[in-house]
Amino acid sequence: MEATIEIRDLTKRFGKVVALDRLSLTVEPGEFLVLLGPSGCGKTTLLRSLAGLETPDEGEISIGGDVVFSAPRGISVPPGDRRVGMVFQSYALWPHMKVKDNIGFGLRVQKLPRQEVEARVTTVLDDLAMGGLGERYPSQLSGGQQQRVALARLLATRPPVFLMDEPLSNLDARLRMDMRSELKRLHHDTGATTVYVTHDQSEAMTMASVVVVMNEGRIQQMAPPGQIYRQPANVFVAGFIGMPRINLLAARTLGDGRARFEVGDFTLPAPGAPPNAKVFVGARPEDVMLSLEPADDAVEFQVYAVLPAGPETIVHIRRGEVTLVARETRQLELKMDQSVWVGFDPAAINIYDGASGELLPPEGGSRREAASRMADGGRTG
Amino acid sequence: MYLVLVPLAQLIWRTVTWGEGDRRLSPAAVEGEVTGFHWMEAFSGPSSNAMLFEPLANSLFTGLFAAVFALLLGGVLAWVVTRTDMPGTSWLRPLLIVPYVVPSFAIALAWETLFKSPRIGGLPGLYETVLGFGPPEWLSYGPTPIIITMTIHYFPFAFLLICGALASLDSQLEESAELLGASRWTILRKITFPIVAPAFAAAAILTFGKTIGTFALPFLLGQPVQYATLATRLFSTLNQGLDALGYILALVLIAITALAVYASSRVLGGNLNRFETIGGKGFKGQLTRLRNWRWPIFGATAAVALAVAVFPLLLLGYQTLMLVDGFYGFDNLTLHYWIGESDPELAEGEPGLVRNDVILGATWITLKLAFISAAICSVVGLIIGYIVVRDRGGWIAKLLDQISFAPFLFPAIAFAAMYLSLFAEARGPIPALYGTFTLLVLISVVNRLPYGVRTGTAAVAQIGRELEEAAEIQGASWMRRFRQIVLPLATSGLVAGMLVSFVGVMRELSLIILLITPSTRVLMTVGFRYAEEDQVQLGNALILLVTVLTLAGQYLVWRLGKGRLARLRERSG
Ligand SMILES: Nc1ncnc2c1ncn2[C@@H]1O[C@H](COP(=O)(O)OP(=O)(O)O)[C@@H](O)[C@H]1O
Ligand SMILES: [Mg+2]
């Protein structure tokens, strides 16, 4: 039941719009891969190309070792023969068919005997806790139930590859949370290679075994969720992932061997950064350390706004033109306009090339090690 | 393609060659040889004034005025009905559409009944009977009554188109202008009108295309005083066997419509397709308050509705009950023309409607024709609509869309002339279809195809692409998808479209009058013959029969439409 998906140099144009731009990607068997990116970046197009609903202009796709699409060789296997199942954003349930006929449709197309079809439909309905709803029409179901029918329809034919296009985006917030864990469970039980599209980063982070961040038809980064968050590969990913947004400061590293960078009128330590270069410094809000007293290497900022949010507090601070966002889990009594002293966790910050926006590899790996230590929970305040 | 362009080419060819019977026109005629004789004759011959230029002027005159009046009347009524708080709109709206649903010459017959003048021959009309003196002649026959009756018949057409545009107009646009202190007149002029202008222009062109191609109205009301339009002249020249000349007239008609369409697309910068699809979204916003004018305007609208929709039918109905036409008294009432046996004293021995074999036969043929044409038309329309929607932007889709729109451009009678010229005799693999039922079906289908495609397109567009793709991924073949997904989901839309075609074919006269032979008579042509022969009561009874059938069809369409809306709401809710 497991299949590898290989995509090579896939390009798809709609008139002048390049929806996919020489995109290459390998999905390992049994992986839960999430395609994440802003709206219009080509996620749906990629998924539909995998399913065979869209014909790319260039490139190759193979699923489970079989070439299903190849522009140079002129191969394009029709959707029905690709052994993929798909859940559409709109669910695409057939309104004129009962739930059980919706679910059994694919099995009847495969000409399974009638008892077999009915048995499988019943099993799938029971598995999804919908026994007894088989005789209803889709319009008589709630949004959550319709979502499950769409899933059931995919499960009934037991394809080795699941494709899902924003399957949860039409549910309300609470139901969405519940469905996340159910989908995860489902993936675990079936072991199907899954490609899951979403523009919701928290959905991506919670569900994925590997995340692919896309922009303008290209892959920006492919990595496990933790790494996407801790080490965004470029400023686009850094800015796209994380809520509140990462602090990205345009800075210049000093050439005096002190490994510091300069922003506006102050400097901060920057271990491992190349000297004398234009860079962007990326620091997540939780890596901005606030203290109420002056300290070594700390810079004085003024509190601009305090936004309590339950277990944490988001603090906006300012110095001249520079605004930073900090996330505080301690209970600090902060007042508007009071002074705070700010330092960055040197192990956690990422430094990007000022011109290309790419992550600069840390020299000697010191930052990376520090980062993984950080991820294990060792955090100094 | 074949069904539009080839007939047109054939039509042109026939105008530049000598035909079979042309020996009597010129001794030099050799059948089949190319000649400019017909065009010369038509444009500069001794009778070209009577044959071409006068009818042309008359057509333009009556067509333009009728279109303008129909637009004004339809536009004002549409505004009053959709955008104001006038009471009674729910029953006024369907009533106002009746004149368009009934056969066009029902109105002409009602007009004759009212204003017939003995000077032309026959018995006095109601006007003279009541007032004691005859109506002025310009009111009985000629351009004035033609314009008035065409206006009455076609204003609902403009009314519907403009209603659709007004209904989808967001009243918040108007309200925001009102908040800014604009007067109601300014709002109407600056906001409402520019927004609906495209629909208005499209309505103008389509209405003009209809008025100019109308045959029955100008024939019945113009013939008695030798007032001819292109459409009626076309009919009579073909009847006299002057085929080539008739075809030239048809080409002139086509040219006029094509010019009008071209001009409008230049002005509007787009094609008519776009505007025609404006469907009433049913947006109900804040309505303009008429205050003191509420009831007077209601009164006026209701009066118009009654005068154009109810009164003519009552008049015709009453007339069918008169033993001898023209005498209004109780002792003159009879059911003879409905149920009577054949009586040599009356109506040249024609039995009453329900016993009349000619009428019953024609009824059967009419129903058969309407049903078969409507069914073929909607299935073909659905398939074309499917291709147009699913292959959006593809060249096949564009081509199909354009071609299926083409019959709109041809006035019905000119279209019929094209078919007559092509199918009069066997040519290669195509048998001579003239006089066959098949030809009637063929021309009805092609003529209705723009509507069929429109309905099919709407029906397919309403089925999300993903519904079909979900089946495709599961391996369902195209046939299976079409049968099990597209067809069931399109059914309600299709049935409604079919009924519209059914009604349309049933009351069509201009299109088929040239192609009818005694074995393929339909109700409309039989009724027309009675009207021509002054068999008033039978003709009227027949018209009423067609009217009842069409109104019943229309009512069904309306009920279906409501049901479909309700179901769609349930589905999306
Ligand atoms: N059928 C289409 N026709 C034209 N342009 C399209 C079509 N489908 C997608 N596009 C364009 O391709 C780009 C990628 O679209 P899509 O894959 O739907 O993005 P996403 O799913 O990431 O929001 C967009 O710019 C979109 O406008
Ligand atoms: Mg999408």
XYZ file of C-alpha atoms in Angstrom, chain A residues 43-293:
251
model
C -0.275 24.209 -4.604
C -3.571 23.197 -6.150
C -1.998 23.075 -9.591
C 0.695 20.709 -8.337
C -1.847 18.452 -6.656
C -4.091 18.406 -9.712
C -1.098 17.598 -11.900
C -0.372 14.604 -9.679
C -3.969 13.464 -10.036
C -3.909 13.927 -13.807
C -6.590 16.610 -13.797
C -4.105 19.143 -15.115
C -1.605 18.487 -17.897
C 1.750 20.137 -17.171
C 3.794 21.619 -19.992
C 7.128 20.071 -19.066
C 8.598 17.506 -16.727
C 7.858 14.031 -15.433
C 5.857 12.423 -12.671
C 6.058 8.857 -11.475
C 3.919 7.241 -8.830
C 4.924 3.934 -7.234
C 7.601 3.445 -9.882
C 5.259 3.905 -12.855
C 5.718 6.949 -15.045
C 2.275 8.534 -15.118
C 3.288 11.718 -16.866
C 6.191 12.601 -19.079
C 6.241 15.548 -21.424
C 9.319 14.466 -23.390
C 7.996 10.942 -23.829
C 4.433 12.046 -24.407
C 2.989 9.947 -21.593
C -0.112 11.030 -19.735
C -1.929 8.321 -17.798
C -5.598 9.247 -17.236
C -6.606 10.082 -13.640
C -8.551 6.891 -13.131
C -5.495 4.728 -13.796
C -3.104 6.514 -11.436
C -4.311 4.802 -8.263
C -4.676 8.033 -6.359
C -7.582 9.175 -4.205
C -8.468 12.809 -3.795
C -10.443 14.944 -1.371
C -11.511 18.224 -2.899
C -11.796 21.495 -1.067
C -15.483 21.640 -1.960
C -15.791 17.902 -1.115
C -17.413 17.464 -4.546
C -20.054 15.082 -3.230
C -22.636 14.195 -5.839
C -25.812 15.834 -4.595
C -28.149 13.485 -6.454
C -26.684 10.302 -4.941
C -27.172 8.895 -1.477
C -24.171 8.788 0.812
C -23.702 5.087 0.225
C -23.819 5.545 -3.542
C -21.303 8.352 -3.320
C -18.946 6.101 -1.419
C -19.573 3.023 -3.540
C -19.220 4.799 -6.893
C -15.545 4.015 -7.409
C -16.070 0.381 -6.453
C -18.872 0.020 -8.947
C -16.667 1.562 -11.608
C -14.161 -1.171 -10.782
C -17.001 -3.674 -11.327
C -16.810 -5.227 -7.887
C -19.660 -7.605 -7.046
C -22.598 -5.939 -5.351
C -22.230 -7.603 -1.944
C -18.583 -6.670 -1.889
C -19.426 -3.029 -2.625
C -22.035 -2.918 0.106
C -19.764 -4.598 2.619
C -16.952 -2.171 1.955
C -19.227 0.860 2.121
C -20.600 -0.315 5.452
C -17.119 -0.921 6.828
C -15.883 2.495 5.785
C -18.974 4.212 7.201
C -18.523 2.386 10.496
C -14.828 3.212 10.612
C -15.660 6.876 10.335
C -18.445 6.634 12.922
C -21.142 7.318 10.363
C -23.020 4.033 10.411
C -26.679 4.703 9.630
C -26.082 7.763 7.478
C -25.761 5.762 4.260
C -29.312 6.399 3.124
C -29.116 10.170 3.442
C -28.370 12.663 0.717
C -25.341 14.925 1.121
C -27.543 17.986 1.553
C -29.016 16.388 4.669
C -25.634 16.231 6.395
C -23.696 18.774 8.441
C -20.454 20.214 7.103
C -18.381 17.883 9.260
C -20.334 14.849 8.113
C -19.989 15.850 4.476
C -16.263 16.098 5.038
C -16.245 12.539 6.372
C -18.219 11.276 3.405
C -15.601 12.775 1.127
C -12.954 10.934 3.140
C -14.970 7.742 3.084
C -15.235 7.946 -0.695
C -11.473 8.159 -0.908
C -10.941 5.313 1.576
C -13.383 2.934 -0.106
C -11.159 2.284 -3.116
C -8.029 1.935 -0.913
C -5.634 3.874 -3.123
C -1.954 3.896 -2.107
C -1.780 7.682 -2.550
C -4.046 10.275 -0.908
C -4.270 13.775 -2.319
C -6.071 16.370 -0.238
C -6.691 19.979 -1.213
C -7.434 22.094 1.848
C -9.883 19.485 3.108
C -10.537 21.230 6.409
C -10.818 24.816 5.262
C -14.622 24.750 5.084
C -15.067 23.552 8.679
C -15.420 25.755 11.706
C -12.425 26.168 13.980
C -13.312 23.568 16.608
C -14.242 20.848 14.131
C -11.031 21.545 12.295
C -9.018 20.733 15.408
C -10.838 17.424 15.884
C -10.456 16.450 12.244
C -6.716 17.077 12.380
C -6.184 14.302 14.841
C -8.551 12.020 12.947
C -6.707 12.568 9.696
C -3.426 11.855 11.440
C -4.836 8.651 12.841
C -6.170 7.694 9.424
C -2.797 8.244 7.854
C -1.159 6.103 10.472
C -3.676 3.277 9.992
C -3.577 3.213 6.198
C 0.076 4.099 5.688
C -0.848 5.785 2.410
C 1.560 8.291 0.926
C -0.250 11.561 1.470
C 0.115 14.933 -0.189
C -1.875 17.517 1.698
C -2.373 21.106 0.584
C -3.020 23.933 2.982
C -2.340 27.615 3.379
C -2.746 27.337 7.151
C 0.683 27.008 8.716
C -0.488 25.692 12.051
C -2.300 22.927 10.190
C 0.896 22.207 8.282
C 3.043 22.175 11.406
C 0.743 19.877 13.349
C 0.038 17.329 10.625
C 3.140 17.018 8.481
C 5.987 14.588 8.585
C 7.593 16.870 6.057
C 6.602 20.378 4.947
C 7.186 21.864 1.523
C 6.948 25.634 1.469
C 6.104 26.989 -1.985
C 6.072 30.433 -3.497
C 5.470 31.504 -7.083
C 5.539 27.952 -8.376
C 8.857 27.078 -6.770
C 9.855 25.114 -3.697
C 11.386 27.405 -1.104
C 12.207 24.769 1.465
C 11.464 21.149 2.167
C 12.088 19.964 5.717
C 10.418 18.528 8.807
C 8.157 21.051 10.564
C 10.624 21.740 13.414
C 13.393 22.637 11.050
C 11.147 24.788 8.894
C 10.418 26.783 12.008
C 13.874 26.926 13.546
C 15.940 27.244 10.385
C 13.956 28.784 7.578
C 16.041 28.435 4.445
C 15.479 31.971 3.227
C 13.822 35.219 4.218
C 10.571 34.276 2.446
C 10.120 31.136 4.519
C 11.291 32.957 7.643
C 8.683 35.646 7.115
C 5.910 33.274 6.034
C 6.204 30.826 8.936
C 5.499 31.867 12.498
C 2.845 33.876 14.243
C 3.578 36.604 15.283
C 6.000 37.131 12.450
C 9.714 36.727 12.841
C 11.800 39.849 13.505
C 13.841 40.451 10.351
C 16.380 43.207 10.755
C 18.426 44.653 7.926
C 21.911 44.797 9.435
C 25.599 44.986 8.659
C 28.160 42.793 10.354
C 31.176 44.560 11.734
C 34.585 43.925 10.298
C 36.512 44.275 13.530
C 36.598 40.604 14.441
C 34.038 41.054 17.176
C 31.375 39.109 15.283
C 28.720 41.636 15.988
C 26.156 43.301 13.780
C 24.945 46.795 13.669
C 21.330 47.891 13.413
C 20.553 51.554 13.561
C 22.550 52.877 16.518
C 23.288 49.680 18.382
C 25.171 46.439 17.949
C 24.519 42.889 19.059
C 26.609 39.720 19.028
C 26.417 37.520 15.948
C 28.401 34.346 16.364
C 29.694 32.818 13.171
C 28.557 35.578 10.823
C 30.916 36.614 8.010
C 32.561 39.969 8.669
C 31.677 43.147 6.840
C 28.546 41.981 5.039
C 25.026 43.174 4.480
C 22.683 40.675 6.101
C 19.222 40.098 7.463
C 19.036 38.920 11.031
C 16.080 36.713 11.808
C 14.994 36.290 15.394
C 11.728 34.645 16.426
C 9.753 36.576 19.028
C 10.613 33.961 21.653
C 14.309 34.491 20.930
C 14.091 38.147 21.884
C 14.978 38.184 25.598
C 13.675 40.992 27.704
C 15.014 42.004 31.063
C 13.907 44.788 33.338
C 17.459 45.789 34.325
